[in-house]
mmCIF file as gemmi writes it, N, C-alpha and C atoms, coordinates in Angstrom:
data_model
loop_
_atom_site.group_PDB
_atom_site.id
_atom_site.type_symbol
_atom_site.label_atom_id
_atom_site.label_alt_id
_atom_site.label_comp_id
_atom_site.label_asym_id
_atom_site.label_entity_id
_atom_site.label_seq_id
_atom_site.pdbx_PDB_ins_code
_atom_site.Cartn_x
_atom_site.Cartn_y
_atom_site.Cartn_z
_atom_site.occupancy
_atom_site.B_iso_or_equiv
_atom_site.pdbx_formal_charge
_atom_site.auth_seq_id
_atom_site.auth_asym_id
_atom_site.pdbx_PDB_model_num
ATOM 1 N N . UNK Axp A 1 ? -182.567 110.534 -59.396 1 0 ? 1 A 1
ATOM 2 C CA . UNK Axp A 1 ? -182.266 111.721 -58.624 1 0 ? 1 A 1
ATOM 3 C C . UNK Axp A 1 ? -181.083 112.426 -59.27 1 0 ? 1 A 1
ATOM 4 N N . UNK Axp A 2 ? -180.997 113.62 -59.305 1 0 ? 2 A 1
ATOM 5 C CA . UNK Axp A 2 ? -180.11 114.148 -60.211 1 0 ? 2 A 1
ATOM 6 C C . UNK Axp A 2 ? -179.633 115.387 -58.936 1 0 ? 2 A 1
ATOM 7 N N . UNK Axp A 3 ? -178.266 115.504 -58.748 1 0 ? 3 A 1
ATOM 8 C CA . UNK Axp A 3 ? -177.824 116.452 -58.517 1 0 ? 3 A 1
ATOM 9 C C . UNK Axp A 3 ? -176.619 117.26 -58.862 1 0 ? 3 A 1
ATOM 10 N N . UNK Axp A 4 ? -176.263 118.441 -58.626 1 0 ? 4 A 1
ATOM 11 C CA . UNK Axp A 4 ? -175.166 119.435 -59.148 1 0 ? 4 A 1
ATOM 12 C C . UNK Axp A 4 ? -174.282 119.307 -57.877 1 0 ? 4 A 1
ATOM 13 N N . UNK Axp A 5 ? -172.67 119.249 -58.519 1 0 ? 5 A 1
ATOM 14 C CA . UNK Axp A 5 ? -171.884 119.812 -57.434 1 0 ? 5 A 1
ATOM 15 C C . UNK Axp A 5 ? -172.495 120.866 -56.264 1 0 ? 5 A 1
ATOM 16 N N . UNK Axp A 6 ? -172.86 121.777 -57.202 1 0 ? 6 A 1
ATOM 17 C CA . UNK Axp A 6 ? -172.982 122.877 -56.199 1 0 ? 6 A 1
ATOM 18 C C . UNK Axp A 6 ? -173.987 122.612 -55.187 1 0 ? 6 A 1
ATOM 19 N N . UNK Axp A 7 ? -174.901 122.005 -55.093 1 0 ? 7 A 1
ATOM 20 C CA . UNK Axp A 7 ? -175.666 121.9 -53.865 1 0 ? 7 A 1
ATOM 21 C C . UNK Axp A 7 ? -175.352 120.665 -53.174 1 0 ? 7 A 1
ATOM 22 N N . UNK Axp A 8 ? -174.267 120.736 -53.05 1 0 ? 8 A 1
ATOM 23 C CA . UNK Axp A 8 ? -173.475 119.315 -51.907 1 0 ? 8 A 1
ATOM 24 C C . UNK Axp A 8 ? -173.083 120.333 -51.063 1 0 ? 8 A 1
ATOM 25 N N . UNK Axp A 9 ? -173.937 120.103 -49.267 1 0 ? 9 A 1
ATOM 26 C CA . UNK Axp A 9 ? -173.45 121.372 -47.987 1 0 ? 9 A 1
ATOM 27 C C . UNK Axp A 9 ? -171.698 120.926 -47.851 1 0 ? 9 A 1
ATOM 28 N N . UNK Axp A 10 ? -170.728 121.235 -48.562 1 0 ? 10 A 1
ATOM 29 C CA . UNK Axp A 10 ? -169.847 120.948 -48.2 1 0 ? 10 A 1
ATOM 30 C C . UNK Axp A 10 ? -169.224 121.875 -47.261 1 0 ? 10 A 1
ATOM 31 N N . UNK Axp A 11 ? -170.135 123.074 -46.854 1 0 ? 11 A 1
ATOM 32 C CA . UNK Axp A 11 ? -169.723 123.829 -45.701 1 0 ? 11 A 1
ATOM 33 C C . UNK Axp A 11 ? -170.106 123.557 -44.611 1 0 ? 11 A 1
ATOM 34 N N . UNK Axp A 12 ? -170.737 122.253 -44.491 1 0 ? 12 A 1
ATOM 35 C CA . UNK Axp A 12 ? -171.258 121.422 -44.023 1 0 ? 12 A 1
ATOM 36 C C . UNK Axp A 12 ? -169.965 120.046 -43.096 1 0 ? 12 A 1
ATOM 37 N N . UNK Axp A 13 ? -169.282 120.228 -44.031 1 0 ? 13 A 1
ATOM 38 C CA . UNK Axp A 13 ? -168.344 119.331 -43.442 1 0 ? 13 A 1
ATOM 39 C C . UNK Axp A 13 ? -168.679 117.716 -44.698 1 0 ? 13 A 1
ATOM 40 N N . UNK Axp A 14 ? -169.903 117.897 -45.4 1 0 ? 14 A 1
ATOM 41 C CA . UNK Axp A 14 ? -169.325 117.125 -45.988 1 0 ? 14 A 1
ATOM 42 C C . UNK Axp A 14 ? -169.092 116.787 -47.377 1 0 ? 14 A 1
ATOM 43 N N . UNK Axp A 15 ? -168.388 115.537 -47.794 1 0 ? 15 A 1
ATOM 44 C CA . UNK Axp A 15 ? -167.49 115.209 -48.998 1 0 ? 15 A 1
ATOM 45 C C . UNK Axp A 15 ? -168.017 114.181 -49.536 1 0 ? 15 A 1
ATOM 46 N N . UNK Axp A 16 ? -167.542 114.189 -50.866 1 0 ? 16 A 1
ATOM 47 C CA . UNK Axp A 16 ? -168.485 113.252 -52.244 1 0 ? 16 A 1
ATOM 48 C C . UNK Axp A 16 ? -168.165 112.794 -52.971 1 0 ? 16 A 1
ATOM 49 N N . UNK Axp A 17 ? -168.172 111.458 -54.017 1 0 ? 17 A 1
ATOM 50 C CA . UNK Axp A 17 ? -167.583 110.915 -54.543 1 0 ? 17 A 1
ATOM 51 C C . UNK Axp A 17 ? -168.812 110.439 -55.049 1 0 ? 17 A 1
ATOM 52 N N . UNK Axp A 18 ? -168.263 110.643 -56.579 1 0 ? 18 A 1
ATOM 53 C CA . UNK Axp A 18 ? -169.667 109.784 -57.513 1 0 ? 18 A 1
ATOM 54 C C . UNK Axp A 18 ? -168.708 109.652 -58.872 1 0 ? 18 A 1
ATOM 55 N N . UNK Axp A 19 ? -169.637 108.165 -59.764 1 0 ? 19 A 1
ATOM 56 C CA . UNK Axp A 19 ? -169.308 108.165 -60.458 1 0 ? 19 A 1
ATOM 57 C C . UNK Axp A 19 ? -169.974 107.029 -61.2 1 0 ? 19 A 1
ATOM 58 N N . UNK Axp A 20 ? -170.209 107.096 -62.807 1 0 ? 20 A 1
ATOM 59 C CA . UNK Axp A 20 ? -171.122 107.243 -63.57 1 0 ? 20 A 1
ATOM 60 C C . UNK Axp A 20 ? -171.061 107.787 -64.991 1 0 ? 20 A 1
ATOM 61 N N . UNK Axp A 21 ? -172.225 107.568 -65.708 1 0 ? 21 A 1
ATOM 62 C CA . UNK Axp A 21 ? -172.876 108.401 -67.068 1 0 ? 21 A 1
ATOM 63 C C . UNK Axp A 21 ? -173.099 109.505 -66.94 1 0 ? 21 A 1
ATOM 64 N N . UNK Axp A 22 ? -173.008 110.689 -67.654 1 0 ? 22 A 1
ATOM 65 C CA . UNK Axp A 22 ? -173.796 111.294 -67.339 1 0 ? 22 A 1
ATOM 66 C C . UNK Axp A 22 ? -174.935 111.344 -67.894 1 0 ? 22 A 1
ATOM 67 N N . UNK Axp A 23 ? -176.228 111.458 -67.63 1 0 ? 23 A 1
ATOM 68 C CA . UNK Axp A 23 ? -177.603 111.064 -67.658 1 0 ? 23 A 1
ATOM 69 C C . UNK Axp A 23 ? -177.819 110.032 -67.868 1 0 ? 23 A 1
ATOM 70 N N . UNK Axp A 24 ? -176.921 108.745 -67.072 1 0 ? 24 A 1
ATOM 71 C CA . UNK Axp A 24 ? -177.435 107.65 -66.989 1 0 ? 24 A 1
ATOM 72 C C . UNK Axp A 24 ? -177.278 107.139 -65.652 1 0 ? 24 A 1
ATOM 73 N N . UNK Axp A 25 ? -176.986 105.931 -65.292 1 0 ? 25 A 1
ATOM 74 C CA . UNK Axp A 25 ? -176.733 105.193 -64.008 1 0 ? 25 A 1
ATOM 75 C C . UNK Axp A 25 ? -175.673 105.729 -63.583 1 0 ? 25 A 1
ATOM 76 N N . UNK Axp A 26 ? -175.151 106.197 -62.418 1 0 ? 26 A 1
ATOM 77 C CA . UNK Axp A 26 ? -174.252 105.972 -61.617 1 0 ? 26 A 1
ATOM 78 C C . UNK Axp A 26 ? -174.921 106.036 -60.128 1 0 ? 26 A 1
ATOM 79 N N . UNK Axp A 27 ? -173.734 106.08 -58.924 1 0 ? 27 A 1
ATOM 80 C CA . UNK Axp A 27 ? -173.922 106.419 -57.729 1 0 ? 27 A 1
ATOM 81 C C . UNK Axp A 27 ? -172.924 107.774 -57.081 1 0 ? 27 A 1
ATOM 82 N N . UNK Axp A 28 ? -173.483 107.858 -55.811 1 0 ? 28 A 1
ATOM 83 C CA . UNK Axp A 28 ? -172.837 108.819 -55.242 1 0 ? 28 A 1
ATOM 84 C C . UNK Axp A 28 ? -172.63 108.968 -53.762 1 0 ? 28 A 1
ATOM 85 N N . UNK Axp A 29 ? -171.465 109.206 -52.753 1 0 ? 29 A 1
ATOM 86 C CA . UNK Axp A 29 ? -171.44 108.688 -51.321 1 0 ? 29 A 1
ATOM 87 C C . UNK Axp A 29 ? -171.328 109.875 -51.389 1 0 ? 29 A 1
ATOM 88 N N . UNK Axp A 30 ? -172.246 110.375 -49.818 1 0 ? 30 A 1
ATOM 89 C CA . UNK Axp A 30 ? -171.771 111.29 -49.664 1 0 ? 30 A 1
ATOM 90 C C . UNK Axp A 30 ? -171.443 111.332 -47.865 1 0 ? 30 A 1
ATOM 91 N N . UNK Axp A 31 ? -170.113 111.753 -47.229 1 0 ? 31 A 1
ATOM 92 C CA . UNK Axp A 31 ? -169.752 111.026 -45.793 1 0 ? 31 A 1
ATOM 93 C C . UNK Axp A 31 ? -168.924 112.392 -45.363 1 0 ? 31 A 1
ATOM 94 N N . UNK Axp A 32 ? -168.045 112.552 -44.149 1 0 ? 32 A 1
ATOM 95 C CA . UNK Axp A 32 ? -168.449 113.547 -43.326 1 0 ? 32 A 1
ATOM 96 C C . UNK Axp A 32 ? -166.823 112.956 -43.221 1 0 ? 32 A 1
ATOM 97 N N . UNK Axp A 33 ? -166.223 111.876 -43.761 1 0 ? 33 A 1
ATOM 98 C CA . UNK Axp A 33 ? -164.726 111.276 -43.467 1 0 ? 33 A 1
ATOM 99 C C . UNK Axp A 33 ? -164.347 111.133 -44.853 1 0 ? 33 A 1
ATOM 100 N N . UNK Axp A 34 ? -163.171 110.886 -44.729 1 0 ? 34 A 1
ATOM 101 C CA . UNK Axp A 34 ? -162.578 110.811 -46.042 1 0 ? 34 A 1
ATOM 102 C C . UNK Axp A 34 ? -162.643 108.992 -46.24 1 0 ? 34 A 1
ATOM 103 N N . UNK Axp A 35 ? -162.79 108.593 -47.436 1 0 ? 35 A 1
ATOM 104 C CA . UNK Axp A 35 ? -162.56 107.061 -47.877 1 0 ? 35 A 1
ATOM 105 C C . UNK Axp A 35 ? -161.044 106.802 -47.5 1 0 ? 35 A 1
ATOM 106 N N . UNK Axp A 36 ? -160.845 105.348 -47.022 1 0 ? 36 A 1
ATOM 107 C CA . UNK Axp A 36 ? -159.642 105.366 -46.853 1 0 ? 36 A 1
ATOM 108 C C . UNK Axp A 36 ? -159.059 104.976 -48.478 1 0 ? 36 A 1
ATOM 109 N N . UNK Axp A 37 ? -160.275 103.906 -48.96 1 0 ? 37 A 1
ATOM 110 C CA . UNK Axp A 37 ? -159.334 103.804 -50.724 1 0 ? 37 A 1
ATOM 111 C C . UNK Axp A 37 ? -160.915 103.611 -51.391 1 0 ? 37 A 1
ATOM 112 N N . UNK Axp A 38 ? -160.761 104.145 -53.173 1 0 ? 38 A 1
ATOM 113 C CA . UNK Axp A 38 ? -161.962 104.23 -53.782 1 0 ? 38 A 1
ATOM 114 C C . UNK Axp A 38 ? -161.318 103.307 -55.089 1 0 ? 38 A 1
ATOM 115 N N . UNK Axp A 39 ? -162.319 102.28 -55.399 1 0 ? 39 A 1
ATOM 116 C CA . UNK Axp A 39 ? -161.889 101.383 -56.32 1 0 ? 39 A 1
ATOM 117 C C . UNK Axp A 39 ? -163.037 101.722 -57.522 1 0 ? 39 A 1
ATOM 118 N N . UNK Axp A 40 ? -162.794 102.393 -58.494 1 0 ? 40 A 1
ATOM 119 C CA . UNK Axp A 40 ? -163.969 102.516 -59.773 1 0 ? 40 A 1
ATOM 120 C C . UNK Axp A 40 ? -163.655 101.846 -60.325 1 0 ? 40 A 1
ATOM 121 N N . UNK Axp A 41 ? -164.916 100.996 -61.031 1 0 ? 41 A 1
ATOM 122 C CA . UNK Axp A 41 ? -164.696 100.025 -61.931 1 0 ? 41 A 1
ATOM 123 C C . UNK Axp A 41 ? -164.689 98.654 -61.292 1 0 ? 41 A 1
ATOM 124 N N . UNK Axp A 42 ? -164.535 97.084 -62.122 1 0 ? 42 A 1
ATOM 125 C CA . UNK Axp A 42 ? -164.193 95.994 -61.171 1 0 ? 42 A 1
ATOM 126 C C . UNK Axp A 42 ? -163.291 95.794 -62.175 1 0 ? 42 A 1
ATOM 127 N N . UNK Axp A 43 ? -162.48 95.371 -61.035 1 0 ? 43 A 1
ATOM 128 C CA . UNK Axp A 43 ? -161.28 94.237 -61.917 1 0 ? 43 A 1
ATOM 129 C C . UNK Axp A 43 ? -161.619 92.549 -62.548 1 0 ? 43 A 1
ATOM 130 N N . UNK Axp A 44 ? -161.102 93.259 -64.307 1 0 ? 44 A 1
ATOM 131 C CA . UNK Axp A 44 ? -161.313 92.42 -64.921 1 0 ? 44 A 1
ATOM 132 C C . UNK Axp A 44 ? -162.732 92.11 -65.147 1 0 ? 44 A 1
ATOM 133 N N . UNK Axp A 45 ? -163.6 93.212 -65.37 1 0 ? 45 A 1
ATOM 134 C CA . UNK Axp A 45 ? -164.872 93.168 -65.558 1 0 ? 45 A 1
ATOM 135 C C . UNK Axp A 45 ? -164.797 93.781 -67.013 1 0 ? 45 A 1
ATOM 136 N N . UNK Axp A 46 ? -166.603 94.233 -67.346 1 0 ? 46 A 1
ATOM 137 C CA . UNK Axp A 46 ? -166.466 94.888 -68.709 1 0 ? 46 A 1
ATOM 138 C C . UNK Axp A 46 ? -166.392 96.25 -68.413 1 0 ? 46 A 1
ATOM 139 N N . UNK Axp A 47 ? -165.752 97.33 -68.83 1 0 ? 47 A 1
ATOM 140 C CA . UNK Axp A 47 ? -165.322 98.448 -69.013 1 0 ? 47 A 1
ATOM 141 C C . UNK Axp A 47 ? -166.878 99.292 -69.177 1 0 ? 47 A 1
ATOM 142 N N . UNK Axp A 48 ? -167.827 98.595 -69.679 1 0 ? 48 A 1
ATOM 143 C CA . UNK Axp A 48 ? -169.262 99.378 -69.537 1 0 ? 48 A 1
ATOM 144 C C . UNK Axp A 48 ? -169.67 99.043 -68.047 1 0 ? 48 A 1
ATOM 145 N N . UNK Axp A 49 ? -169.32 98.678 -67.494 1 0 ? 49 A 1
ATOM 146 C CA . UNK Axp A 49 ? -169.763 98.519 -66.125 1 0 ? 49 A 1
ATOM 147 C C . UNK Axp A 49 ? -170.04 99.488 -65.221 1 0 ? 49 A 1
ATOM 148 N N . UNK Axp A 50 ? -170.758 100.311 -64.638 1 0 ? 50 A 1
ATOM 149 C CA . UNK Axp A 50 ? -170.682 101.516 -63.736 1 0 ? 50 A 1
ATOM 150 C C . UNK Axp A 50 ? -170.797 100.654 -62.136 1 0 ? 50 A 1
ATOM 151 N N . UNK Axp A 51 ? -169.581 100.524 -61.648 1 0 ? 51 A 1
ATOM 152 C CA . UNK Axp A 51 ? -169.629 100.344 -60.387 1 0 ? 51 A 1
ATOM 153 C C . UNK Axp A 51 ? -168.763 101.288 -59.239 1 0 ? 51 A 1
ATOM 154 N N . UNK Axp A 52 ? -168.51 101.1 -58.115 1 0 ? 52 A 1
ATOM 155 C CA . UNK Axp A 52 ? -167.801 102.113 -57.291 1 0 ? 52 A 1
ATOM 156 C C . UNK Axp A 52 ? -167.514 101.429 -55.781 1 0 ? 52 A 1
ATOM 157 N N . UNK Axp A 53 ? -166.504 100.841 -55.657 1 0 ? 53 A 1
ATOM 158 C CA . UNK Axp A 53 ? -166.615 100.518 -54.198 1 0 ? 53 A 1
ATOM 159 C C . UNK Axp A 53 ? -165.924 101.566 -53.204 1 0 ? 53 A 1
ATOM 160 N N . UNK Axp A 54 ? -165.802 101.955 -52.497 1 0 ? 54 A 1
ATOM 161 C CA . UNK Axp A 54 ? -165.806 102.698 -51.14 1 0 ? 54 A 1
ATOM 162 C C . UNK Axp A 54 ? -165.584 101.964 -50.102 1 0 ? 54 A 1
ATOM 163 N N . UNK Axp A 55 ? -164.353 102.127 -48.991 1 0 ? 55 A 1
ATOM 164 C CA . UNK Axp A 55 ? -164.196 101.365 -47.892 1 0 ? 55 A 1
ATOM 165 C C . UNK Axp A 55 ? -163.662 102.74 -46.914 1 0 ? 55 A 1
């Protein structure tokens, strides 16, 4: 699934966070609250890793 900034309803109320290749794997949240903390990457993992935690 591929999408552009621009068609996120953020007049909508809501907000987005992605992260990733571009034209490869990543993810993307999209929530109506703000994250309280966003961790990219894992600690002490390999640096090719595309991960993203969200709490």
């Amino acid at each position: 699934m591929r999408f552009s900034p621009e068609s996120i309803p953020l007049n909508l109320g809501y907000k987005y966070q992605n992260y990733g290749q571009k034209g490869f794997h990543g993810v993307a949240f999209f929530s109506k609250s703000d994250p309280m903390r966003t961790i990219k990457g894992l600690d002490g993992g390999d640096d090719e890793v595309q991960k993203i935690y969200s709490m």
